[in-house]
Amino acid sequence: MPGYPALPEGIAYGGDYNPEQWPEEVWHEDVRLMREAGVNLVSLGIFNWALIEPAEGVYDFGRLDRIVELLHAAGIMIGMATPTSSPPAWFRRRHPGSRLVDSGGRVVAGGSRHGFCPSSPEYAAASTRIAGRLAARYGDHPAVAMWHVHNEYGWANAECHCAVSAEAFRGWLRERYGDVDALNAAWGTVFWGLTYGSFEEVEAPGVAPPGQLTALRLDYARFSVDAHIACFRREREAIRRHSDRPVTTNFMIPNCKPMDYWRWAGEVDVVSNDHYLDAARPDNHIELAMAADLTRSVAGGRPWMLMEHSTGAVNWQPRNLAKRPGEMRRNSLAHVARGSDSVLFFQWRASRYGAEKFHSAMVPHAGTGSGLWREVADLGGELAGLAGVRGSRVEAEVALVWDWESYWALELEWRPSVDLRFRERVEAFYEALWRDHVTVDFVHPAADLSRYRLVVAPSAYLLSAEAGKNLHRYVEAGGHLVVSYFSGIVDACDAVHPGPYPGALRDVLGLWVEEFHPLPEHGTVTLGGPVPGGEAPGGPATGRVWSERVRLAGARAVRTFADGPDAGHPAVTCHELGAGTAWYVATALDPAPDGAGRDGGDLRALLGPVLDRAGVSRPAGVPDALELVRRGDHLFLLNHGDAPVTVDGVEGVELLGGTACAGTVTVPAGGAAVVETARRPEELAVRGVTLRGV
Ligand code: GAL
């Protein structure tokens, strides 16, 4: 990573290392095997608080010293963890007020990790102290490349509902609103007579009769993110007093809904992320690509670190499917293709004890005679050949709007339909673009959008008036915008913007919505052919989930509903505004056939002409199954399909096989190629790419 000379050269390779679970003789074998596999970075000490501070204020670093020296002697760098995600049993016993309380008011039992309240002053003192002790001892050790603070903030304790948290929340509200009348106005507490007379009357949200103030819940979610960030800052500052090494904490993008990682982004020296596939999900490599693109975007486009993923099965899904041969390699390369400078796993050696004994690892229970170990060792060798990728950037011409606050708000109770799900629409648009080999960034709706040719807002239910104006300015200045239904509806406190829907986007879209008509479960509507002058392709398309009565106010209809509650009315619209264009889609179109006999692919068909008009370049004729991403001078080709694909028109050196490809590269079924080439993927099409074997 540029600017972080302490990190190993090239792509960092390794994982979480928990030697405390093993006798010392195993450590020597570990280090020998790490070298065999090309491991150059391990995260150490994530769960060893009880060992290094066996009683309050009593420290024993002997074992950690020995393992640090062993790794150092072998040339393996260390991401030194602070163990604060799992406070010791003594801490819980001595500080009962620090225990996590769930939304039903129950004190959460011990015997697991993350059982603490993030607002607890006792936890603050103890975690800052141990972080400082570690930093004082290892802060300038030559083997310590970086600091891995905590582990997955908010994984199981995103919100605590104890009295200490409630009091801290009231302080947070005072700062945000100044006086209680301002809070009442913003939250709309006049509804149901929920007006507060003073901040003291505000309780933390939790299990309550239905219809609890949604603004209360949103602000509690924001407050809770801030509480965790405060925990991180305390540790980070304690470390910085002794160490100049970069400090990170592992995020869980996008699978930790409560953590608003836009707020977290500026806190870390390097963004790092943990990602696990949903094994049962078809095409889960598309979700992986989305997670990686979102992580890169949170990192502001800079290289980031894949801190954890799995070599094979996890242990916490209903059915923990093993990865197929080659899948772990493709997963790893996909993260690198999309901006990661590391491939790290949970974990080095499979545990014998506890909750994660059936989780895969780099060294599985079956040992080094296993196919999995072979794959791990081979991957280490291959990554060594990709050193030149490190530090390079991925460029995107298209951005998808992603806002955690909108994610939270859209999925609170009592929305117009339970089928309105934040990720469902984001993933639909992402998939449509992925299948067309369009690399995307993610953006906050208030961010600077000027460098993108196309911005898509699939689930922007909560959108401030200011963010709406930002989108307006973007279009006027020549941008292309696509907005999906039920966007621009409410402000930051979940209050409907004044006037007809979609209040924050009416002007930019040139329309208003008279009434929502959500569809029954499994209900569909048909979109009719293009209206005269419409650019959208013809042919019937199928919409799900949603229909609504769109009234034009400057926009024109490019598709209409052919049936359903809004038959004859606009379904897709186009608004020329200034130098740009804003499109609106009033129902859920699918990106690909769903396997249930429906045609599918309508969203892709719709986006095609929009991408053309926005001037977004993309390779033609490349099969969906071939993931094609450019990072700097490197073209990554990952074949997720069952047949080999040959691509002509690629010149350069194929780095995994180490061979020059003079015009042709063949990617085997399930295989991968990384070509160092100056050729852009869209030029493949321009030069008339021919594909064989598909
Ligand atoms: C992560 C966590 C690891 C391990 C892993 C299992 O969320 O950071 O400690 O539990 O999941 O998949």
XYZ file of C-alpha atoms and ligand atoms in Angstrom:
706
model
C 0.000 0.000 0.000
C 1.600 3.290 -0.961
C 2.515 5.243 2.112
C 2.617 2.161 4.314
C 6.171 0.916 3.953
C 5.810 -1.376 6.935
C 3.535 -3.743 4.999
C 4.992 -6.661 3.081
C 5.888 -6.162 -0.570
C 3.283 -7.111 -3.145
C -0.088 -8.583 -2.298
C -0.338 -9.452 1.387
C -1.279 -13.092 1.942
C -2.269 -14.846 5.159
C -5.000 -14.644 7.743
C -6.081 -14.567 11.364
C -3.573 -16.469 13.425
C -4.668 -17.759 16.821
C -1.618 -19.655 18.116
C -2.886 -19.417 21.686
C -5.244 -22.268 20.804
C -2.269 -24.584 20.196
C 0.771 -25.905 22.076
C 4.050 -24.229 21.220
C 5.390 -27.110 19.113
C 2.555 -26.478 16.648
C 3.733 -22.864 16.235
C 6.954 -24.069 14.634
C 5.037 -26.185 12.168
C 2.724 -23.220 11.513
C 5.587 -20.944 10.616
C 7.171 -23.577 8.361
C 3.870 -24.071 6.537
C 3.269 -20.330 6.290
C 6.542 -19.985 4.449
C 5.633 -22.909 2.221
C 2.348 -21.201 1.312
C 3.874 -17.776 0.765
C 2.166 -16.232 3.799
C 3.633 -12.812 4.555
C 1.062 -11.229 6.928
C -0.979 -12.588 9.828
C -3.443 -10.906 12.177
C -2.313 -11.804 15.653
C -3.938 -11.710 19.070
C -7.518 -10.897 18.135
C -8.952 -12.965 20.994
C -6.210 -13.137 23.611
C -7.193 -10.479 26.141
C -7.755 -13.016 28.915
C -4.256 -14.408 28.304
C -2.310 -11.164 28.230
C -4.267 -9.554 31.080
C -5.302 -12.559 33.181
C -6.609 -10.315 35.969
C -7.364 -6.618 35.989
C -4.073 -4.714 35.719
C -1.966 -7.920 35.694
C -0.136 -8.516 32.409
C 1.627 -11.488 30.906
C 3.094 -10.936 27.459
C 5.481 -13.912 27.553
C 3.623 -16.089 25.089
C 2.895 -13.186 22.719
C 6.547 -12.104 22.813
C 7.626 -15.585 21.787
C 5.249 -15.855 18.881
C 6.111 -12.355 17.670
C 9.801 -13.289 17.608
C 9.103 -16.569 15.859
C 7.149 -14.846 13.111
C 9.725 -12.104 12.832
C 12.537 -14.598 12.423
C 10.583 -16.181 9.565
C 10.035 -12.815 7.867
C 6.290 -12.884 8.408
C 4.743 -9.508 9.168
C 2.083 -8.967 11.817
C -1.181 -7.103 11.866
C -1.198 -6.700 15.639
C -4.710 -6.881 16.995
C -6.169 -5.332 20.069
C -8.292 -8.030 21.686
C -11.124 -5.770 22.700
C -13.984 -7.505 20.895
C -13.870 -10.228 23.516
C -13.385 -8.890 27.043
C -12.272 -11.448 29.635
C -14.674 -13.150 32.015
C -13.135 -11.193 34.937
C -14.079 -7.953 33.250
C -17.731 -8.966 33.023
C -17.778 -10.069 36.616
C -16.069 -6.967 37.989
C -18.024 -4.543 35.842
C -21.578 -5.843 35.549
C -22.740 -2.411 34.408
C -20.788 -2.905 31.184
C -22.884 -5.836 30.007
C -24.780 -5.637 26.764
C -28.569 -5.258 27.072
C -30.746 -6.310 24.134
C -33.732 -4.447 22.714
C -36.050 -6.346 25.038
C -34.148 -5.096 28.065
C -32.482 -8.445 28.799
C -28.883 -8.541 29.960
C -27.098 -10.695 27.415
C -25.367 -13.750 28.892
C -21.625 -14.340 28.919
C -19.613 -17.145 27.347
C -19.282 -15.442 23.984
C -17.599 -12.391 22.416
C -19.088 -8.901 21.929
C -21.073 -9.018 25.168
C -20.247 -5.451 26.184
C -21.986 -2.093 25.965
C -20.187 0.318 23.616
C -21.135 3.268 25.829
C -19.775 1.724 29.018
C -17.143 3.899 30.749
C -15.619 0.763 32.323
C -15.224 -0.804 28.897
C -13.741 2.451 27.578
C -11.138 2.475 30.347
C -10.215 -1.202 30.062
C -10.051 -1.329 26.259
C -7.989 1.864 26.014
C -5.618 0.559 28.652
C -4.948 -2.782 26.955
C -4.554 -1.113 23.544
C -2.022 1.305 25.030
C -0.122 -1.511 26.752
C 0.138 -3.462 23.513
C 1.233 -0.412 21.558
C 3.874 0.478 24.140
C 5.280 -3.030 23.916
C 5.077 -3.753 20.184
C 4.499 -0.346 18.591
C 7.884 -0.088 16.950
C 8.659 -3.782 16.579
C 9.957 -4.339 13.038
C 7.559 -7.236 12.466
C 4.483 -5.158 13.290
C 3.196 -3.872 9.988
C -0.105 -2.470 11.149
C -2.713 -2.385 13.892
C -5.907 -4.400 13.669
C -8.092 -2.745 16.284
C -10.895 -4.816 17.782
C -12.756 -7.206 15.496
C -15.852 -6.258 13.518
C -17.368 -3.409 15.512
C -21.090 -3.925 15.873
C -21.078 -7.579 14.809
C -23.405 -8.613 17.662
C -23.685 -5.521 19.822
C -24.542 -2.807 17.328
C -27.081 -1.344 19.746
C -27.099 -1.627 23.516
C -30.289 -0.758 25.364
C -28.989 -0.344 28.899
C -29.567 2.692 31.122
C -26.029 3.986 30.489
C -26.636 3.913 26.731
C -29.985 5.664 27.110
C -28.345 8.453 29.106
C -25.570 8.786 26.530
C -28.233 8.908 23.817
C -29.981 11.804 25.545
C -26.677 13.674 25.586
C -26.231 12.909 21.888
C -29.736 14.265 21.168
C -29.043 17.460 23.106
C -26.016 18.062 20.915
C -27.894 17.315 17.724
C -31.074 19.281 18.392
C -30.163 21.852 21.018
C -33.616 21.993 22.568
C -36.427 19.532 22.861
C -38.829 21.550 20.687
C -36.452 21.191 17.769
C -36.406 17.448 18.399
C -40.208 17.327 18.561
C -40.466 19.193 15.277
C -37.904 17.055 13.457
C -39.309 13.756 14.728
C -42.942 14.741 14.232
C -43.806 13.697 17.790
C -47.120 15.498 17.567
C -48.278 12.303 15.887
C -50.078 10.016 18.426
C -49.375 12.614 21.099
C -45.787 11.465 21.556
C -44.450 14.953 22.305
C -41.565 15.178 24.795
C -41.448 17.867 27.451
C -37.718 17.477 28.055
C -34.801 15.357 26.904
C -35.068 13.372 30.160
C -38.330 11.910 28.886
C -36.729 10.335 25.808
C -36.196 6.600 26.259
C -34.024 4.373 24.110
C -36.102 2.505 21.533
C -36.676 -1.207 21.905
C -39.441 -3.745 22.206
C -42.585 -1.590 22.283
C -46.133 -1.588 20.974
C -46.142 -1.370 17.170
C -45.500 1.990 15.567
C -42.648 3.236 17.722
C -41.365 6.547 16.354
C -39.220 5.734 13.363
C -37.184 8.925 13.829
C -36.310 7.724 17.347
C -35.094 4.453 15.915
C -33.084 6.122 13.161
C -31.386 8.484 15.568
C -30.634 5.610 17.943
C -28.993 3.789 15.052
C -26.890 6.890 14.280
C -26.019 7.353 17.939
C -24.949 3.704 18.168
C -22.599 4.035 15.186
C -21.044 7.047 16.894
C -20.655 5.064 20.129
C -18.657 2.379 18.322
C -16.579 4.945 16.469
C -15.757 6.552 19.815
C -14.532 3.155 21.067
C -12.305 2.847 18.013
C -10.940 6.385 18.338
C -9.927 5.835 21.941
C -7.918 2.755 21.021
C -6.466 4.372 17.926
C -5.215 7.359 19.914
C -3.773 5.101 22.600
C -1.865 3.258 19.864
C -0.674 6.404 18.118
C 1.032 7.556 21.271
C 3.508 4.701 20.770
C 3.383 3.631 17.137
C 3.466 5.120 13.660
C 2.083 2.008 11.941
C -1.250 2.261 10.087
C -4.350 1.548 12.129
C -7.397 -0.242 10.779
C -10.401 -2.168 11.988
C -12.088 -4.824 9.892
C -15.403 -3.718 8.396
C -18.162 -6.080 7.262
C -19.319 -4.491 4.035
C -22.120 -4.899 3.121
C -23.312 -7.513 5.561
C -23.420 -5.489 8.752
C -26.456 -3.331 8.170
C -26.202 -1.286 11.410
C -22.733 0.099 10.694
C -22.772 3.188 8.482
C -19.391 2.764 6.852
C -19.504 6.162 5.142
C -19.160 7.540 8.675
C -16.418 5.081 9.504
C -14.379 5.645 6.352
C -12.339 8.634 7.514
C -11.391 7.006 10.815
C -9.006 4.329 9.552
C -5.603 4.644 7.882
C -6.517 1.885 5.467
C -9.949 0.376 4.884
C -10.091 -3.354 5.533
C -13.031 -5.663 5.068
C -14.310 -9.144 5.882
C -16.466 -10.835 3.309
C -18.200 -14.190 3.382
C -20.207 -15.695 0.563
C -23.773 -16.784 1.068
C -23.054 -20.324 -0.071
C -26.627 -21.151 -1.006
C -27.074 -18.150 -3.223
C -26.778 -18.691 -6.952
C -24.250 -16.402 -8.610
C -22.871 -15.380 -5.237
C -19.752 -14.158 -7.038
C -21.855 -11.166 -8.145
C -22.597 -10.263 -4.532
C -18.876 -10.643 -3.816
C -18.076 -8.210 -6.638
C -20.607 -5.747 -5.241
C -19.102 -6.009 -1.747
C -15.632 -5.387 -3.144
C -16.762 -2.385 -5.204
C -18.563 -0.934 -2.211
C -15.500 -1.460 -0.023
C -13.293 0.287 -2.575
C -15.786 3.145 -2.679
C -15.804 3.454 1.112
C -12.010 3.603 0.813
C -12.416 6.599 -1.487
C -11.093 4.608 -4.454
C -7.808 3.846 -2.712
C -6.557 0.270 -2.419
C -8.032 -1.578 0.541
C -7.392 -4.848 2.334
C -9.416 -8.027 2.298
C -8.936 -8.868 5.968
C -11.018 -12.064 6.102
C -12.747 -14.451 3.789
C -12.936 -18.233 3.839
C -11.000 -20.967 2.116
C -14.133 -23.141 2.061
C -17.273 -23.580 4.128
C -18.194 -21.311 7.014
C -19.912 -22.639 10.125
C -22.795 -20.235 10.634
C -25.086 -20.688 7.644
C -27.947 -23.195 7.653
C -26.074 -25.424 5.187
C -22.368 -24.731 5.015
C -21.524 -25.669 1.466
C -17.861 -26.211 0.677
C -16.336 -24.110 -2.079
C -15.883 -25.933 -5.352
C -12.340 -26.465 -6.628
C -11.062 -23.174 -7.984
C -13.742 -21.076 -6.281
C -11.536 -19.818 -3.466
C -8.950 -18.757 -6.054
C -11.515 -16.915 -8.165
C -12.972 -15.252 -5.057
C -9.532 -14.085 -3.989
C -8.621 -12.745 -7.413
C -11.981 -10.980 -7.704
C -11.246 -9.021 -4.525
C -7.799 -8.102 -5.844
C -9.263 -7.142 -9.221
C -11.610 -4.730 -7.461
C -8.971 -2.994 -5.408
C -7.755 -5.189 -2.560
C -4.030 -5.290 -1.888
C -4.376 -8.357 0.299
C -5.908 -11.814 0.413
C -6.356 -12.813 4.038
C -8.500 -15.515 5.554
C -10.262 -16.431 8.702
C -8.236 -18.357 9.787
C -4.807 -19.961 9.571
C -5.426 -23.262 11.351
C -8.872 -24.764 11.963
C -9.867 -24.668 15.635
C -10.576 -27.756 17.683
C -12.827 -26.007 20.149
C -15.801 -23.753 20.377
C -18.273 -22.362 17.918
C -16.003 -22.288 14.886
C -14.529 -25.770 14.862
C -16.321 -26.612 11.610
C -15.215 -23.433 9.841
C -12.737 -23.917 7.019
C -9.182 -22.614 7.390
C -5.927 -22.393 5.463
C -4.759 -25.496 7.323
C -7.892 -27.628 7.647
C -8.369 -30.435 10.159
C -7.434 -32.798 7.320
C -4.003 -31.163 7.249
C -1.589 -30.689 4.406
C -2.647 -33.851 2.599
C -5.862 -32.079 1.601
C -6.777 -30.534 -1.739
C -7.661 -27.372 0.129
C -4.143 -26.972 1.478
C -2.797 -27.463 -2.054
C -5.058 -24.674 -3.287
C -3.931 -22.422 -0.440
C -0.251 -23.029 -1.195
C -0.761 -22.612 -4.948
C -2.640 -19.345 -4.474
C 0.196 -17.958 -2.353
C 2.592 -18.685 -5.228
C 0.323 -17.053 -7.778
C -0.218 -13.924 -5.713
C 3.523 -13.450 -5.448
C 3.440 -12.964 -9.215
C 0.872 -10.170 -8.922
C 3.050 -7.794 -6.919
C 2.767 -5.204 -9.678
C -0.965 -4.895 -9.077
C -0.496 -3.459 -5.614
C -1.381 0.174 -5.218
C -3.114 0.488 -8.584
C -6.627 1.840 -8.999
C -9.905 0.745 -10.504
C -11.725 3.398 -12.530
C -15.504 3.420 -12.905
C -17.735 5.503 -15.132
C -20.949 4.527 -13.380
C -21.927 5.026 -9.757
C -24.666 3.422 -7.699
C -26.105 5.419 -4.815
C -25.771 3.589 -1.500
C -26.785 5.138 1.806
C -26.919 3.112 5.011
C -29.465 5.530 6.459
C -31.790 4.789 3.586
C -31.170 1.054 4.141
C -32.268 1.409 7.776
C -35.246 3.651 7.081
C -36.668 1.672 4.187
C -36.844 -1.480 6.267
C -38.482 -0.084 9.389
C -42.014 -1.285 10.082
C -45.142 -0.156 8.270
C -43.864 0.662 4.790
C -46.253 0.361 1.814
C -45.057 -3.201 1.083
C -42.867 -5.775 2.785
C -41.389 -6.428 -0.642
C -39.614 -3.072 -0.544
C -36.106 -4.167 0.411
C -33.090 -1.890 0.121
C -30.606 -4.446 -1.131
C -33.044 -6.118 -3.492
C -33.098 -3.113 -5.854
C -29.440 -2.190 -5.406
C -28.445 -5.746 -6.198
C -30.783 -5.906 -9.194
C -29.185 -2.840 -10.782
C -25.716 -3.979 -9.776
C -26.294 -7.383 -11.358
C -27.599 -5.875 -14.598
C -24.438 -3.764 -14.849
C -22.140 -6.613 -13.765
C -23.540 -8.837 -16.498
C -22.702 -6.096 -18.988
C -19.140 -5.926 -17.593
C -19.636 -2.387 -16.340
C -17.480 -1.621 -13.299
C -19.245 0.607 -10.795
C -18.383 2.717 -7.795
C -20.811 3.341 -4.964
C -21.517 6.866 -3.770
C -23.312 8.673 -1.005
C -26.105 10.748 -2.595
C -24.595 14.003 -1.313
C -21.127 13.217 -2.735
C -19.443 14.890 -5.700
C -20.818 12.995 -8.706
C -19.217 15.001 -11.470
C -16.765 12.332 -12.623
C -19.477 9.794 -13.460
C -21.235 9.437 -16.794
C -24.166 7.664 -15.166
C -25.505 7.613 -11.611
C -28.148 5.090 -10.546
C -30.241 5.562 -7.407
C -32.008 2.240 -6.856
C -33.162 2.534 -3.227
C -32.866 6.166 -2.189
C -36.037 6.160 -0.048
C -34.481 8.457 2.560
C -32.942 11.370 0.712
C -32.370 14.804 2.161
C -33.544 17.825 0.193
C -29.879 18.786 -0.128
C -28.962 15.398 -1.615
C -31.906 15.764 -4.010
C -30.479 19.102 -5.117
C -27.092 17.479 -5.569
C -28.612 14.991 -8.007
C -30.420 17.849 -9.733
C -27.173 19.795 -10.200
C -25.460 16.663 -11.488
C -28.065 16.185 -14.226
C -28.227 19.851 -15.171
C -24.482 19.823 -15.652
C -24.760 16.963 -18.146
C -25.001 13.844 -15.987
C -27.290 10.883 -16.621
C -29.371 9.677 -13.715
C -31.587 6.611 -13.284
C -33.914 6.523 -10.285
C -35.963 3.542 -9.171
C -39.390 3.766 -7.501
C -39.903 4.743 -3.845
C -36.891 7.048 -3.827
C -36.690 10.627 -2.568
C -39.683 10.061 -0.286
C -38.555 11.063 3.233
C -36.025 13.277 4.991
C -33.401 12.289 7.567
C -36.087 11.870 10.257
C -38.365 9.738 8.072
C -40.839 12.591 7.501
C -42.414 12.685 4.039
C -41.089 15.601 2.003
C -43.866 18.166 1.526
C -46.112 17.837 -1.518
C -46.555 14.902 -3.867
C -43.990 12.098 -4.020
C -41.078 11.974 -4.669
C -40.511 15.274 -2.896
C -36.728 15.348 -3.051
C -36.653 14.274 -6.710
C -39.804 15.723 -8.338
C -37.953 18.493 -10.123
C -35.049 16.480 -11.411
C -37.346 13.699 -12.624
C -39.992 16.047 -14.038
C -42.917 14.112 -12.610
C -45.025 13.505 -9.537
C -46.684 10.426 -8.149
C -50.365 10.517 -7.360
C -50.719 7.191 -5.567
C -48.691 4.061 -4.803
C -50.104 0.745 -5.995
C -47.903 -1.974 -4.500
C -48.602 -5.371 -6.039
C -49.822 -8.445 -4.195
C -47.312 -11.157 -3.335
C -46.006 -12.667 -6.598
C -48.156 -10.185 -8.553
C -46.801 -8.843 -11.829
C -47.533 -6.064 -14.297
C -46.674 -5.899 -17.967
C -44.884 -2.995 -19.578
C -46.089 -2.178 -23.067
C -44.039 -1.315 -26.098
C -42.181 1.934 -26.452
C -44.230 5.043 -26.934
C -43.385 7.058 -30.045
C -40.062 8.764 -29.643
C -39.153 6.552 -26.684
C -35.598 5.301 -26.567
C -36.276 2.276 -24.399
C -36.398 -1.008 -26.255
C -39.723 -2.527 -27.197
C -41.145 -5.903 -26.368
C -43.144 -6.711 -23.274
C -41.357 -6.545 -19.953
C -42.511 -7.818 -16.577
C -42.589 -5.736 -13.432
C -42.908 -7.035 -9.882
C -43.556 -5.564 -6.434
C -44.627 -2.085 -7.445
C -46.835 0.026 -9.660
C -47.807 3.642 -9.153
C -49.674 6.451 -10.848
C -47.016 8.662 -12.396
C -48.044 12.138 -13.604
C -45.715 13.853 -16.026
C -44.474 17.375 -15.342
C -41.727 17.856 -17.873
C -40.662 14.237 -18.357
C -42.025 12.029 -21.122
C -43.039 8.388 -20.928
C -40.799 5.921 -22.702
C -42.659 2.803 -21.492
C -46.195 2.485 -20.161
C -47.960 -0.056 -17.987
C -49.993 -2.342 -20.260
C -52.032 -3.792 -17.413
C -52.470 -3.625 -13.670
C -53.650 -0.707 -11.562
C -51.826 1.868 -13.684
C -52.580 0.509 -17.164
C -52.001 3.194 -19.769
C -49.862 5.341 -17.474
C -46.087 5.858 -17.548
C -43.857 3.071 -16.245
C -40.498 4.428 -17.407
C -39.883 8.107 -18.004
C -37.162 10.329 -19.353
C -36.569 13.966 -18.442
C -34.176 16.175 -20.371
C -32.841 18.708 -17.906
C -30.089 21.168 -18.679
C -27.322 19.237 -20.371
C -28.340 15.874 -18.890
C -31.115 13.314 -18.608
C -32.987 11.802 -15.682
C -34.801 8.467 -16.069
C -37.364 6.977 -13.719
C -38.435 3.346 -13.426
C -41.752 2.821 -11.600
C -41.639 -0.962 -11.103
C -39.192 -3.768 -10.327
C -37.593 -5.192 -13.452
C -35.309 -8.192 -13.139
C -31.711 -8.237 -14.268
C -31.608 -11.867 -15.373
C -33.871 -14.881 -15.805
C -34.862 -16.100 -12.349
C -34.997 -19.763 -13.291
C -38.762 -19.837 -12.691
C -39.641 -19.701 -16.361
C -39.999 -15.933 -16.550
C -38.188 -14.172 -19.289
C -36.131 -11.867 -17.065
C -33.325 -9.635 -18.219
C -35.689 -6.686 -18.658
C -33.617 -4.407 -16.493
C -30.542 -5.096 -18.584
C -32.489 -4.420 -21.739
C -33.744 -1.155 -20.295
C -30.312 -0.025 -19.158
C -28.648 -0.767 -22.517
C -29.855 2.376 -24.305
C -29.307 4.463 -21.173
C -25.676 3.329 -21.007
C -25.298 4.080 -24.703
C -26.720 7.528 -24.311
C -24.503 8.210 -21.313
C -21.524 7.088 -23.377
C -20.561 4.271 -21.018
C -18.159 1.975 -22.805
C -18.378 -1.778 -22.331
C -17.125 -4.833 -24.148
C -19.573 -6.465 -26.523
C -20.051 -10.171 -26.990
C -18.384 -11.256 -23.773
C -20.448 -13.938 -21.987
C -21.903 -13.052 -18.596
C -19.956 -15.798 -16.907
C -16.666 -14.115 -17.713
C -16.004 -11.442 -15.114
C -13.845 -8.792 -16.700
C -12.290 -6.063 -14.582
C -9.463 -3.708 -15.216
C -7.225 -2.553 -12.377
C -4.422 -0.238 -13.467
C -2.527 -2.020 -16.218
C -3.981 -5.393 -15.328
C -6.962 -7.065 -16.905
C -8.565 -9.719 -14.716
C -10.576 -12.409 -16.494
C -12.453 -14.746 -14.154
C -14.483 -17.512 -15.719
C -17.394 -18.452 -13.455
C -18.926 -20.679 -16.135
C -18.700 -24.333 -17.083
C -17.033 -23.855 -20.458
C -13.691 -22.383 -21.453
C -13.740 -18.924 -23.004
C -11.207 -17.726 -25.517
C -10.817 -14.003 -25.965
C -8.933 -12.660 -28.944
C -7.481 -9.198 -29.049
C -5.579 -9.326 -25.751
C -1.883 -8.724 -25.817
C 0.429 -8.767 -22.871
C 1.754 -11.181 -20.304
C -0.616 -13.568 -18.586
C 0.755 -13.495 -15.067
C -0.819 -16.601 -13.528
C 0.632 -18.890 -16.162
C 3.604 -16.609 -16.766
C 3.126 -16.752 -20.518
C 2.991 -14.053 -23.168
C -0.344 -13.934 -24.939
C -0.006 -12.604 -28.406
C -3.578 -11.740 -29.153
C -5.380 -14.651 -27.539
C -6.103 -15.744 -24.000
C -8.126 -18.806 -23.067
C -9.671 -18.899 -19.629
C -10.562 -22.463 -18.639
C -13.942 -23.288 -17.111
C -13.818 -22.071 -13.523
C -10.379 -20.586 -14.150
C -8.761 -17.178 -14.169
C -6.258 -15.108 -16.077
C -4.549 -11.844 -15.193
C -3.036 -10.085 -18.170
C -0.648 -7.211 -17.791
C -1.687 -5.132 -20.737
C -2.333 -1.560 -21.653
C -5.532 -2.499 -23.469
C -8.863 -1.370 -22.006
C -11.637 -3.995 -21.895
C -13.922 -1.974 -24.152
C -11.209 -1.979 -26.794
C -11.657 -5.710 -26.998
C -15.017 -5.034 -28.556
C -13.750 -2.216 -30.719
C -11.163 -4.561 -32.185
C -13.827 -7.176 -32.838
C -13.447 -9.668 -30.051
C -14.245 -13.207 -31.073
C -15.278 -15.638 -28.453
C -14.906 -19.345 -28.738
C -15.935 -22.266 -26.645
C -19.173 -20.709 -25.419
C -15.942 -13.140 11.136
C -15.128 -12.929 12.409
C -14.155 -14.061 12.623
C -14.843 -15.379 12.452
C -15.472 -15.432 11.077
C -16.157 -16.749 10.759
O -17.099 -12.385 11.126
O -14.401 -11.736 12.348
O -13.610 -13.944 13.933
O -15.832 -15.511 13.429
O -16.435 -14.415 10.978
O -16.731 -16.746 9.482
